[in-house]
Coordinates of C-alpha atoms and ligand atoms in Angstrom, one line a residue:
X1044 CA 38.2 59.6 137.2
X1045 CA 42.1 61.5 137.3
X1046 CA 43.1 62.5 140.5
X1047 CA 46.2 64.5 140.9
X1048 CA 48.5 65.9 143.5
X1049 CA 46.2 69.0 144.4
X1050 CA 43.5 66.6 145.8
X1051 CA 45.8 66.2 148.7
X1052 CA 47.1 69.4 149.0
X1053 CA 44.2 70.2 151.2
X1054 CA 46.0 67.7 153.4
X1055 CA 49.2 69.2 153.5
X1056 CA 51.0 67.5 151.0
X1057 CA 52.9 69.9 148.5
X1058 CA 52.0 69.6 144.9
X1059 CA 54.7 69.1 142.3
X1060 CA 54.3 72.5 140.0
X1061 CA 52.4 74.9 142.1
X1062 CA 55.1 77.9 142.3
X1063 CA 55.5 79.2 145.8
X1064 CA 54.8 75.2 147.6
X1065 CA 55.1 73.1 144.8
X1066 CA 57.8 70.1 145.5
X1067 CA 59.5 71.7 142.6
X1068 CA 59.7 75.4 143.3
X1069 CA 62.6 74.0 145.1
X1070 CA 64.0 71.5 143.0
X1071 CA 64.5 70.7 139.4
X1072 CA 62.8 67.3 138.6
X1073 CA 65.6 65.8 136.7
X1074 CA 67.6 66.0 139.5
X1075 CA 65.2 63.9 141.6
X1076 CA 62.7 62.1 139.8
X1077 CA 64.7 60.3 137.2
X1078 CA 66.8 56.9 137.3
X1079 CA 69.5 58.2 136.5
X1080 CA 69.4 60.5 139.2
X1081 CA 69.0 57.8 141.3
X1082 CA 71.7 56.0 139.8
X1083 CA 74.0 59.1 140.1
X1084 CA 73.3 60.1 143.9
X1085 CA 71.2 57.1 145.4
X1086 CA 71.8 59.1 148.9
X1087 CA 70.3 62.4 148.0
X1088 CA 67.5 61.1 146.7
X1089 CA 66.7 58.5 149.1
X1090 CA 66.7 61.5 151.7
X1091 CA 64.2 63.5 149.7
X1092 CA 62.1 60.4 149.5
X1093 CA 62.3 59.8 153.3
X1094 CA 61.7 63.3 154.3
X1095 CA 57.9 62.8 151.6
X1096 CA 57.0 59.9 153.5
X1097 CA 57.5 60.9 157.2
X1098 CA 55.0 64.1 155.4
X1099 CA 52.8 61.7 153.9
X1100 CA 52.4 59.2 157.1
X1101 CA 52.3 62.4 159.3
X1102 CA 48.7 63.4 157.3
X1103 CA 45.3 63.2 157.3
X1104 CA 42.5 62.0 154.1
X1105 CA 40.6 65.4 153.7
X1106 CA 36.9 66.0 152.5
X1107 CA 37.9 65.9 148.9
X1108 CA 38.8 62.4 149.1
X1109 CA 35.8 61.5 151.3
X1110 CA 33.5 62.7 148.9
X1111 CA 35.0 60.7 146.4
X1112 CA 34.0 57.5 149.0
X1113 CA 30.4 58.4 148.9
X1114 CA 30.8 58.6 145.4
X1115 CA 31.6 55.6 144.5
X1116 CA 28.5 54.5 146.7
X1117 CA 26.1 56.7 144.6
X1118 CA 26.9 56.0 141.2
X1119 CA 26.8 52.3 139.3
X1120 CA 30.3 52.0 138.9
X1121 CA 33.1 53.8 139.0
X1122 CA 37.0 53.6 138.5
X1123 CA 39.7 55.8 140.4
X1124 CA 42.9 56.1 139.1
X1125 CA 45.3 58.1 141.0
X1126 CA 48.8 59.5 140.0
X1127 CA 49.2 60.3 144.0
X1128 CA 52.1 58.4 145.3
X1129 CA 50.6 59.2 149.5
X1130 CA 48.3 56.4 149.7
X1131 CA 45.6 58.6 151.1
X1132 CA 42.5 57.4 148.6
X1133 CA 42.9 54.0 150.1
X1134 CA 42.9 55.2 153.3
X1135 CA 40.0 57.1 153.7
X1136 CA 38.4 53.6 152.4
X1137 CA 38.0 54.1 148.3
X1138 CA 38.5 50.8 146.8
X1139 CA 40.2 49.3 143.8
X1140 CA 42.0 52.6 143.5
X1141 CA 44.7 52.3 140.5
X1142 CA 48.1 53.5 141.4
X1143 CA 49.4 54.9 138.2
X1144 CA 52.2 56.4 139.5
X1145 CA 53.2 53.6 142.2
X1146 CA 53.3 54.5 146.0
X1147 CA 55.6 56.1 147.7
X1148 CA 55.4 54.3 151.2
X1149 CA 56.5 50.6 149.0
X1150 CA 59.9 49.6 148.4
X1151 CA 60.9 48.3 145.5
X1152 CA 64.5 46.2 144.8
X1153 CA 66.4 48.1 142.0
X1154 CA 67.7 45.4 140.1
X1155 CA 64.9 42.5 140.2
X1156 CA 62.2 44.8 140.1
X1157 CA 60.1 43.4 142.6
X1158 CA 58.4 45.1 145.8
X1159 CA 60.9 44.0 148.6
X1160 CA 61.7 43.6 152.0
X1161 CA 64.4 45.6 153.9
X1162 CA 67.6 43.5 154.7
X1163 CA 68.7 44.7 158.6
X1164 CA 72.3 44.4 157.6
X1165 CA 72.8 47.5 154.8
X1166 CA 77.1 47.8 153.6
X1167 CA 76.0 51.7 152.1
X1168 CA 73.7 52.9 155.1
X1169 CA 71.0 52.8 152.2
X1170 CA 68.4 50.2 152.5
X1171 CA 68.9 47.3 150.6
X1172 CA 67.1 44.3 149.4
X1173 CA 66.6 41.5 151.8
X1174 CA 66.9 39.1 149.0
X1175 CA 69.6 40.2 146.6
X1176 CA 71.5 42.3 148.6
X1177 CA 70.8 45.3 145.8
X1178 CA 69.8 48.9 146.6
X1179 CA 65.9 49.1 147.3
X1180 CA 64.4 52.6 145.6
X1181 CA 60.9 53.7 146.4
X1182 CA 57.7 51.9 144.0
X1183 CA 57.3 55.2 141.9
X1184 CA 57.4 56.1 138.7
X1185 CA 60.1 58.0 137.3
X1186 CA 60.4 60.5 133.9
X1187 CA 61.1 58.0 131.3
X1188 CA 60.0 55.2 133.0
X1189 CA 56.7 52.8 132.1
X1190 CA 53.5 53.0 134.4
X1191 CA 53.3 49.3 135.4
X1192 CA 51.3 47.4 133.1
X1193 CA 48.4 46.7 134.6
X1194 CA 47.5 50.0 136.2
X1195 CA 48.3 51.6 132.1
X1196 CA 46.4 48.7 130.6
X1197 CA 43.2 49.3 133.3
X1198 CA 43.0 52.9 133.7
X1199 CA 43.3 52.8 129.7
X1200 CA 40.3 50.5 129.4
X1201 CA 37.9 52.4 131.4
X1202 CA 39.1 55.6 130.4
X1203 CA 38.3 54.6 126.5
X1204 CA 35.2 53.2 128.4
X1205 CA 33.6 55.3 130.6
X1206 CA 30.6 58.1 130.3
X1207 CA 31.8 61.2 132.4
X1208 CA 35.7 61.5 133.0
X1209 CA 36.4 63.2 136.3
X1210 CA 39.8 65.1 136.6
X1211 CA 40.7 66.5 139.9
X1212 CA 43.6 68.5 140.7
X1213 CA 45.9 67.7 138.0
X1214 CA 47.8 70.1 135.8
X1215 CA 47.3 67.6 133.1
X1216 CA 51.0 67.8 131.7
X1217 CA 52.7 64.6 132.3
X1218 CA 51.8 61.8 129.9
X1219 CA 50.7 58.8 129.7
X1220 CA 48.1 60.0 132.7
X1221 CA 47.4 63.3 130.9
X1222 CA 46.3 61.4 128.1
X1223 CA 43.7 59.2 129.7
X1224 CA 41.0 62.7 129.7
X1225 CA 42.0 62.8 125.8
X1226 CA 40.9 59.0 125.2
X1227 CA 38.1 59.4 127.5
X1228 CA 37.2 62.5 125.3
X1229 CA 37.5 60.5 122.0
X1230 CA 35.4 58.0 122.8
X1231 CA 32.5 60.4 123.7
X1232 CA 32.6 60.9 127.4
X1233 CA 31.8 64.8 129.5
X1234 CA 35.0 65.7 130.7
X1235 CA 34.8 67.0 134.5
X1236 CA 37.6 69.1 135.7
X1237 CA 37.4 70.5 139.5
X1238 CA 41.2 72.3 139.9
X1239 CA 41.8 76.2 141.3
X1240 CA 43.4 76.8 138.4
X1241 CA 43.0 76.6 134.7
X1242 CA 45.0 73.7 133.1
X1243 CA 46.4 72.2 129.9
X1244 CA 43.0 70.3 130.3
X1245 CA 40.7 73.5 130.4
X1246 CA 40.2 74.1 126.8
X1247 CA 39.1 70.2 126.2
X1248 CA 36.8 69.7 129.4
X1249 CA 33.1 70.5 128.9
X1250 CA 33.0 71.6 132.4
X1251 CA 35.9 73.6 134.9
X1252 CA 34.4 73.5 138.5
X1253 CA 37.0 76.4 139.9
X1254 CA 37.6 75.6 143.6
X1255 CA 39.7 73.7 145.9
X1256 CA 38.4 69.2 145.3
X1257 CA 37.9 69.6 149.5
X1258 CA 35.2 71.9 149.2
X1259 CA 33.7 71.4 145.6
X1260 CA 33.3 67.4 145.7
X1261 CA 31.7 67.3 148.5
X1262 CA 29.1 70.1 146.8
X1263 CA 28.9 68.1 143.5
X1264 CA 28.0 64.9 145.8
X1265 CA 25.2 67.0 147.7
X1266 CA 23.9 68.1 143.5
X1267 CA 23.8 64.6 142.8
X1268 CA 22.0 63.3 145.3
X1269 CA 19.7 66.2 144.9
Ligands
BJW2794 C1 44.3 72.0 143.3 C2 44.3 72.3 144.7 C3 43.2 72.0 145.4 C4 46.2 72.7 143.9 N1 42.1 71.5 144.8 N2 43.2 71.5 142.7 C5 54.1 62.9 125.6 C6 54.3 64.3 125.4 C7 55.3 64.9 126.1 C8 56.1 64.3 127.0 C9 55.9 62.9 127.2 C10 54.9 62.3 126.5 N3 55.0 61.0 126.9 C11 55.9 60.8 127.8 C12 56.5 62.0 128.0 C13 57.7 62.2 129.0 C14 57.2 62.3 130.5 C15 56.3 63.5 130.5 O1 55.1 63.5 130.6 N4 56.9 64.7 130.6 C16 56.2 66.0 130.7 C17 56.6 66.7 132.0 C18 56.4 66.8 129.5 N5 56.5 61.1 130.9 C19 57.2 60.1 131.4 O2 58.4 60.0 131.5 C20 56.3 58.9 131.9 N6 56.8 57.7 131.4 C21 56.7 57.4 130.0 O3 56.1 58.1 129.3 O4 57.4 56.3 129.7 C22 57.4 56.0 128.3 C23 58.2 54.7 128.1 C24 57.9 53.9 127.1 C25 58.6 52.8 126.9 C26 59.7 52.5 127.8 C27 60.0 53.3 128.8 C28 59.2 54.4 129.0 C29 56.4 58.7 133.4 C30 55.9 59.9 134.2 C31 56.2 59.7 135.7 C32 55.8 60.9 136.5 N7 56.3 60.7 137.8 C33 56.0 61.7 138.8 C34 56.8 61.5 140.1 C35 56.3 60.3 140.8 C36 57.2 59.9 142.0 C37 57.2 60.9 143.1 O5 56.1 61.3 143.6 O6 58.3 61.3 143.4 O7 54.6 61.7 139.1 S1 56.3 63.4 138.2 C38 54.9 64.1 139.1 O8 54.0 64.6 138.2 C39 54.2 63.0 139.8 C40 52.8 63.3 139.6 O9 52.0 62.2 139.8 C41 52.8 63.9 138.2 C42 51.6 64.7 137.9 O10 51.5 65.8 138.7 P1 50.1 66.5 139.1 O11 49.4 65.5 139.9 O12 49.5 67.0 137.9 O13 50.6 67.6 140.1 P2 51.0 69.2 139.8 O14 51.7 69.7 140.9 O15 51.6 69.3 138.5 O16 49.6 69.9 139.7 C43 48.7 70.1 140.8 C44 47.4 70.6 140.3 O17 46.5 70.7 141.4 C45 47.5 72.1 139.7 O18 46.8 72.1 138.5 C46 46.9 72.9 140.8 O19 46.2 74.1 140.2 C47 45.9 72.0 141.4 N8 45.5 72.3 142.8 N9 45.6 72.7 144.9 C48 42.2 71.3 143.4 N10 43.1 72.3 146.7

């Protein structure tokens, strides 16, 4: 299972490409979501990445991802892979969730690479590694950057793996993620989409439940247990 930013939009949490509220109606993602962004302006985007996770700790789980709890209790086994940053799968209690995308409330030190502590004494005003002295950036995943290895090599092994592949409130454009359905779909498996729009997915998935994930997850959990 794929989840994407519209899961949480039910929570309040923009999406990244939904036109009027989308994180990006505003911005261009170049500017923002890149390296070299953050190399050019580390300021600008540090502020844009503060101001998501004051949004992101000020929000609730909704009953999309509850359903997706009670899921994971009613079938033998299954595997969530998220490319949400917010955290909010793992704390409305789903388990062994994969963060392919990384997570937005971590800090991460720019030059050794590892997750890192804050140092209280910062020379730029920007936080800084406790360690190294170097400039912290958030644990994401920027264009042109890899999805850490084990999250890429896991969600890759149960997507080649797996019977029915669940993808939920994704627009299915940005790759390697998009590609996981497309694996899943090579190697036999029902593809499962549950978005309120139509996606790059559509035409591929042997099934497009048309809704919003807090109200249709919770009604494919209620067909399942019958
Ligand atoms: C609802 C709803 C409701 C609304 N209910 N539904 C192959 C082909 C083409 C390009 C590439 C390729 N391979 C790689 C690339 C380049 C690039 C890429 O994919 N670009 C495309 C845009 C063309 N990929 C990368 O750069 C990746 N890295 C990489 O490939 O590295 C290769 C490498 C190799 C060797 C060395 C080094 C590198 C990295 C991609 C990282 C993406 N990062 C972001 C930002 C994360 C940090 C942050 O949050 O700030 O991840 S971008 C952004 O997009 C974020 C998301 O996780 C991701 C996906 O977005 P998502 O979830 O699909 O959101 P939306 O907004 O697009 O869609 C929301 C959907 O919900 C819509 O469909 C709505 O209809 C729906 N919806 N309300 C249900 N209530």
């Amino acid at each position: 299972m794929l989840t994407g930013a519209g899961i949480s939009a039910e929570s309040g949490v923009p999406t990244f490409r939904d036109a009027q509220t989308g994180l990006w109606a505003k911005f261009r993602p170049e500017d923002l979501a890149t390296p070299e962004a953050f190399n050019r302006d580390p300021k600008r985007i540090w502020e844009w990445y503060e101001w998501r996770r004051e949004l992101v700790r000020g929000v609730e789980p909704n009953a999309g991802h509850r359903a997706l709890v009670e899921l994971a209790n009613a079938v033998p086994r299954l595997t969530l892979v998220t490319q949400n940053v917010d955290g909010l799968h793992q704390r409305t209690g789903s388990t062994g969730v994969i963060e392919y995308h990384g997570n937005i409330l971590r800090d991460r030190c720019s030059a050794e690479g590892t997750i890192a502590r804050r140092s209280s004494l910062s020379i730029t005003g920007l936080p800084e590694c406790a360690r190294c002295g170097e400039l912290l950036r958030p644990d994401v995943v920027w264009f042109g950057e890899s999805i850490p290895r084990h999250a890429a090599l896991e969600a890759g092994a149960a997507a080649a793996d797996c019977d029915v592949f669940l993808s939920i409130g994704t627009a299915s454009v940005v790759y390697p993620a998009a590609g996981l359905a497309e694996s899943a779909q090579r190697s036999g498996a029902t593809i499962i989409e549950v978005n309120t729009e139509s996606t790059a997915l559509t035409p591929l998935a042997d099934f497009s439940l048309r809704g919003p994930s807090g109200e249709i997850l919770p009604q494919l959990l209620q067909a399942l247990r019958g």
